[in-house]
């Protein structure tokens, strides 16, 4: 997605050799116009998947998941990382190790919002080692539903998550794929131009 790559080039900051900071449009401040474009693009890529529900994880996946849900006309639910006193109902739970925070969270979705027989599209902001997406896929499995796709805004293709998820058979679509960070600059994976 050229517009997204342009924003990453212009506004992204590389931290160390593995982390990209894009807090001016995705991870802190959110650009709603760009998010609508992202939702349109995910909806286009998963148009044939028969999606009935979108699942993401708080907080940075929510904006892209919401615009995609709006476009596909389905509900969106986000998994919570912290237990809330309000969540005193039956829930699906799994553990997810956070790449950026280096901590493990119990990730929870109330059963009433993730039923059986759904065709679930998982959306997240970044893909690194694939822990978050795999954890969400496990929640879907617990619910007796099917993951019909995984949509990622920014995939760091030099980390292992994309390969692991694709090897498991998931259809993973990433809107920008990063091959490497070199000298503080982002290098994208060259995509073959589709007719
Ligand atoms: P994974 O679970 O695939 O290892 O990492 C994905 C999760 O970690 C995403 O939900 C995202 O919040 C966070 N993350 C991973 N890498 C980056 C990064 O380079 N920049 C930002 N801002 N978040 C990242």
mmCIF file of C-alpha atoms and ligand atoms in Angstrom, residues 18-22 27 57 60 97-100 124-133 156 159, ligand 1:
data_model
loop_
_atom_site.group_PDB
_atom_site.id
_atom_site.type_symbol
_atom_site.label_atom_id
_atom_site.label_comp_id
_atom_site.label_asym_id
_atom_site.label_seq_id
_atom_site.Cartn_x
_atom_site.Cartn_y
_atom_site.Cartn_z
ATOM 1 C CA UNK A 18 14.244 -4.103 15.263
ATOM 2 C CA UNK A 19 11.585 -1.579 16.289
ATOM 3 C CA UNK A 20 9.740 1.017 14.236
ATOM 4 C CA UNK A 21 7.988 3.907 15.920
ATOM 5 C CA UNK A 22 5.019 5.311 14.005
ATOM 6 C CA UNK A 27 0.495 3.954 17.762
ATOM 7 C CA UNK A 57 -5.894 -6.821 20.517
ATOM 8 C CA UNK A 60 -2.985 -0.321 18.668
ATOM 9 C CA UNK A 97 4.302 -12.353 25.156
ATOM 10 C CA UNK A 98 4.643 -8.719 24.101
ATOM 11 C CA UNK A 99 7.581 -8.046 21.799
ATOM 12 C CA UNK A 100 7.823 -4.329 22.568
ATOM 13 C CA UNK A 124 -3.140 -6.098 14.130
ATOM 14 C CA UNK A 125 -0.869 -3.104 13.715
ATOM 15 C CA UNK A 126 2.495 -4.903 13.619
ATOM 16 C CA UNK A 127 3.755 -8.424 12.996
ATOM 17 C CA UNK A 128 7.091 -9.301 14.582
ATOM 18 C CA UNK A 129 7.405 -12.828 16.007
ATOM 19 C CA UNK A 130 3.737 -13.620 15.557
ATOM 20 C CA UNK A 131 2.916 -14.055 19.252
ATOM 21 C CA UNK A 132 -0.061 -11.693 19.273
ATOM 22 C CA UNK A 133 -1.633 -13.088 16.089
ATOM 23 C CA UNK A 156 8.647 -6.785 9.761
ATOM 24 C CA UNK A 159 11.390 -11.399 11.953
HETATM 25 P P1 LIG B 1 4.494 -10.121 17.730
HETATM 26 O O1 LIG B 1 3.446 -10.583 18.677
HETATM 27 O O2 LIG B 1 4.210 -10.430 16.292
HETATM 28 O O3 LIG B 1 5.880 -10.532 18.144
HETATM 29 O O4 LIG B 1 4.516 -8.531 17.849
HETATM 30 C C1 LIG B 1 3.399 -7.803 17.437
HETATM 31 C C2 LIG B 1 2.890 -6.891 18.530
HETATM 32 O O5 LIG B 1 3.972 -6.195 19.137
HETATM 33 C C3 LIG B 1 1.988 -5.864 17.923
HETATM 34 O O6 LIG B 1 0.712 -5.999 18.540
HETATM 35 C C4 LIG B 1 2.615 -4.527 18.240
HETATM 36 O O7 LIG B 1 1.818 -3.830 19.166
HETATM 37 C C5 LIG B 1 3.949 -4.812 18.866
HETATM 38 N N1 LIG B 1 5.093 -4.525 17.962
HETATM 39 C C6 LIG B 1 5.964 -5.434 17.438
HETATM 40 N N2 LIG B 1 6.941 -4.838 16.754
HETATM 41 C C7 LIG B 1 6.677 -3.510 16.787
HETATM 42 C C8 LIG B 1 7.342 -2.355 16.236
HETATM 43 O O8 LIG B 1 8.391 -2.416 15.566
HETATM 44 N N3 LIG B 1 6.767 -1.153 16.500
HETATM 45 C C9 LIG B 1 5.618 -1.029 17.236
HETATM 46 N N4 LIG B 1 5.150 0.213 17.426
HETATM 47 N N5 LIG B 1 4.974 -2.087 17.781
HETATM 48 C C10 LIG B 1 5.501 -3.321 17.558
#
